Amino acid sequence: DAGVHSKAWYAAACDRKMAEDALYRSNKDGSFLIRKSSGQDSRQPYTLVVFYNRRVYNVPIRFIESTRQYALGREKSGEERFDSVAEIVENHQRTSLVLIDSQNNTKDSTKLKHIVRVS
């Protein structure tokens, strides 16, 4: 258990479209939630969904089997690793998260500020 099920920001029964719609409705930079990833892949169990600058970013959360830790996005050297998904959220409520737009090749950053609940 990644420490997600009791958290306000975890949308258990939420797919990608529902998450994106909820964040567009919130329309606040730094709005976020965590949902189960679309693919049934144990190495990428969750997705962090963040709203910033009128866009929604879906950031994969990877599970690293060898260390039993979690990390964001694609594997990179010197990446931050966390013992739980909750630690990722707590960390990025204090420090900015880099958002990479792969289509436009731009980078933004925001902190996780507003928990969005999916109704």
PDB file of N, CA, C and O in Angstrom, residues 16 35-48 58-64 70-71 73-74:
ATOM      1  N   ARG A  16      -8.856   8.777 -16.381  1.00  0.00           N
ATOM      2  CA  ARG A  16      -8.128   9.950 -16.866  1.00  0.00           C
ATOM      3  C   ARG A  16      -9.082  11.096 -17.247  1.00  0.00           C
ATOM      4  O   ARG A  16      -8.865  12.240 -16.869  1.00  0.00           O
ATOM      5  N   ARG A  35      -4.656   9.559  -9.206  1.00  0.00           N
ATOM      6  CA  ARG A  35      -5.576   8.512  -9.636  1.00  0.00           C
ATOM      7  C   ARG A  35      -4.772   7.267  -9.953  1.00  0.00           C
ATOM      8  O   ARG A  35      -3.553   7.323 -10.100  1.00  0.00           O
ATOM      9  N   LYS A  36      -5.488   6.147 -10.069  1.00  0.00           N
ATOM     10  CA  LYS A  36      -4.838   4.925 -10.542  1.00  0.00           C
ATOM     11  C   LYS A  36      -4.458   5.129 -11.993  1.00  0.00           C
ATOM     12  O   LYS A  36      -5.205   5.735 -12.749  1.00  0.00           O
ATOM     13  N   SER A  37      -3.324   4.602 -12.397  1.00  0.00           N
ATOM     14  CA  SER A  37      -2.926   4.721 -13.797  1.00  0.00           C
ATOM     15  C   SER A  37      -3.842   3.880 -14.675  1.00  0.00           C
ATOM     16  O   SER A  37      -4.376   2.858 -14.240  1.00  0.00           O
ATOM     17  N   SER A  38      -3.997   4.325 -15.918  1.00  0.00           N
ATOM     18  CA  SER A  38      -4.906   3.651 -16.849  1.00  0.00           C
ATOM     19  C   SER A  38      -4.464   2.226 -17.143  1.00  0.00           C
ATOM     20  O   SER A  38      -5.263   1.305 -17.141  1.00  0.00           O
ATOM     21  N   GLY A  39      -3.190   2.042 -17.412  1.00  0.00           N
ATOM     22  CA  GLY A  39      -2.685   0.704 -17.690  1.00  0.00           C
ATOM     23  C   GLY A  39      -2.547  -0.084 -16.407  1.00  0.00           C
ATOM     24  O   GLY A  39      -2.217   0.476 -15.369  1.00  0.00           O
ATOM     25  N   GLN A  40      -2.789  -1.383 -16.461  1.00  0.00           N
ATOM     26  CA  GLN A  40      -2.624  -2.194 -15.252  1.00  0.00           C
ATOM     27  C   GLN A  40      -1.158  -2.616 -15.151  1.00  0.00           C
ATOM     28  O   GLN A  40      -0.806  -3.742 -15.435  1.00  0.00           O
ATOM     29  N   ASP A  41      -0.311  -1.684 -14.774  1.00  0.00           N
ATOM     30  CA  ASP A  41       1.128  -1.936 -14.726  1.00  0.00           C
ATOM     31  C   ASP A  41       1.621  -1.700 -13.302  1.00  0.00           C
ATOM     32  O   ASP A  41       1.519  -0.592 -12.792  1.00  0.00           O
ATOM     33  N   SER A  42       2.149  -2.751 -12.677  1.00  0.00           N
ATOM     34  CA  SER A  42       2.586  -2.614 -11.283  1.00  0.00           C
ATOM     35  C   SER A  42       3.776  -1.657 -11.148  1.00  0.00           C
ATOM     36  O   SER A  42       4.029  -1.134 -10.080  1.00  0.00           O
ATOM     37  N   ARG A  43       4.488  -1.428 -12.248  1.00  0.00           N
ATOM     38  CA  ARG A  43       5.627  -0.512 -12.171  1.00  0.00           C
ATOM     39  C   ARG A  43       5.206   0.954 -12.303  1.00  0.00           C
ATOM     40  O   ARG A  43       6.015   1.847 -12.106  1.00  0.00           O
ATOM     41  N   GLN A  44       3.959   1.184 -12.691  1.00  0.00           N
ATOM     42  CA  GLN A  44       3.448   2.558 -12.758  1.00  0.00           C
ATOM     43  C   GLN A  44       2.017   2.566 -12.238  1.00  0.00           C
ATOM     44  O   GLN A  44       1.064   2.668 -12.989  1.00  0.00           O
ATOM     45  N   PRO A  45       1.882   2.430 -10.909  1.00  0.00           N
ATOM     46  CA  PRO A  45       0.538   2.207 -10.358  1.00  0.00           C
ATOM     47  C   PRO A  45      -0.360   3.438 -10.333  1.00  0.00           C
ATOM     48  O   PRO A  45      -1.572   3.312 -10.384  1.00  0.00           O
ATOM     49  N   TYR A  46       0.232   4.636 -10.249  1.00  0.00           N
ATOM     50  CA  TYR A  46      -0.571   5.844 -10.068  1.00  0.00           C
ATOM     51  C   TYR A  46      -0.137   6.930 -11.037  1.00  0.00           C
ATOM     52  O   TYR A  46       0.950   6.903 -11.602  1.00  0.00           O
ATOM     53  N   THR A  47      -1.021   7.935 -11.157  1.00  0.00           N
ATOM     54  CA  THR A  47      -0.719   9.108 -11.960  1.00  0.00           C
ATOM     55  C   THR A  47      -1.069  10.344 -11.142  1.00  0.00           C
ATOM     56  O   THR A  47      -2.153  10.418 -10.556  1.00  0.00           O
ATOM     57  N   LEU A  48      -0.135  11.286 -11.109  1.00  0.00           N
ATOM     58  CA  LEU A  48      -0.374  12.582 -10.484  1.00  0.00           C
ATOM     59  C   LEU A  48      -0.926  13.492 -11.576  1.00  0.00           C
ATOM     60  O   LEU A  48      -0.293  13.660 -12.615  1.00  0.00           O
ATOM     61  N   ASN A  58      -0.566  14.935 -16.841  1.00  0.00           N
ATOM     62  CA  ASN A  58      -0.650  13.607 -16.229  1.00  0.00           C
ATOM     63  C   ASN A  58       0.770  13.110 -16.025  1.00  0.00           C
ATOM     64  O   ASN A  58       1.474  12.817 -16.995  1.00  0.00           O
ATOM     65  N   VAL A  59       1.208  13.062 -14.779  1.00  0.00           N
ATOM     66  CA  VAL A  59       2.591  12.689 -14.467  1.00  0.00           C
ATOM     67  C   VAL A  59       2.590  11.274 -13.884  1.00  0.00           C
ATOM     68  O   VAL A  59       2.017  11.037 -12.824  1.00  0.00           O
ATOM     69  N   PRO A  60       3.232  10.331 -14.587  1.00  0.00           N
ATOM     70  CA  PRO A  60       3.241   8.963 -14.054  1.00  0.00           C
ATOM     71  C   PRO A  60       4.018   8.871 -12.746  1.00  0.00           C
ATOM     72  O   PRO A  60       5.024   9.546 -12.562  1.00  0.00           O
ATOM     73  N   ILE A  61       3.501   8.035 -11.841  1.00  0.00           N
ATOM     74  CA  ILE A  61       4.219   7.726 -10.599  1.00  0.00           C
ATOM     75  C   ILE A  61       4.711   6.292 -10.728  1.00  0.00           C
ATOM     76  O   ILE A  61       3.912   5.368 -10.871  1.00  0.00           O
ATOM     77  N   ARG A  62       6.030   6.121 -10.726  1.00  0.00           N
ATOM     78  CA  ARG A  62       6.618   4.795 -10.904  1.00  0.00           C
ATOM     79  C   ARG A  62       6.908   4.153  -9.561  1.00  0.00           C
ATOM     80  O   ARG A  62       7.300   4.824  -8.607  1.00  0.00           O
ATOM     81  N   PHE A  63       6.756   2.837  -9.523  1.00  0.00           N
ATOM     82  CA  PHE A  63       7.163   2.053  -8.363  1.00  0.00           C
ATOM     83  C   PHE A  63       8.472   1.365  -8.714  1.00  0.00           C
ATOM     84  O   PHE A  63       8.561   0.678  -9.729  1.00  0.00           O
ATOM     85  N   ILE A  64       9.495   1.599  -7.894  1.00  0.00           N
ATOM     86  CA  ILE A  64      10.814   1.024  -8.155  1.00  0.00           C
ATOM     87  C   ILE A  64      10.956  -0.224  -7.290  1.00  0.00           C
ATOM     88  O   ILE A  64      11.115  -0.149  -6.072  1.00  0.00           O
ATOM     89  N   TYR A  70       9.035   5.147  -4.716  1.00  0.00           N
ATOM     90  CA  TYR A  70       8.264   5.765  -5.805  1.00  0.00           C
ATOM     91  C   TYR A  70       9.024   6.954  -6.368  1.00  0.00           C
ATOM     92  O   TYR A  70       9.744   7.638  -5.645  1.00  0.00           O
ATOM     93  N   ALA A  71       8.816   7.197  -7.670  1.00  0.00           N
ATOM     94  CA  ALA A  71       9.429   8.359  -8.322  1.00  0.00           C
ATOM     95  C   ALA A  71       8.481   8.860  -9.400  1.00  0.00           C
ATOM     96  O   ALA A  71       7.617   8.129  -9.886  1.00  0.00           O
ATOM     97  N   GLY A  73       7.518  10.515 -13.181  1.00  0.00           N
ATOM     98  CA  GLY A  73       7.930  10.632 -14.583  1.00  0.00           C
ATOM     99  C   GLY A  73       8.826   9.501 -15.049  1.00  0.00           C
ATOM    100  O   GLY A  73       8.855   8.426 -14.463  1.00  0.00           O
ATOM    101  N   ARG A  74       9.549   9.771 -16.127  1.00  0.00           N
ATOM    102  CA  ARG A  74      10.465   8.774 -16.670  1.00  0.00           C
ATOM    103  C   ARG A  74      11.704   8.674 -15.800  1.00  0.00           C
ATOM    104  O   ARG A  74      12.116   9.645 -15.180  1.00  0.00           O
TER     105      ARG A  74
END
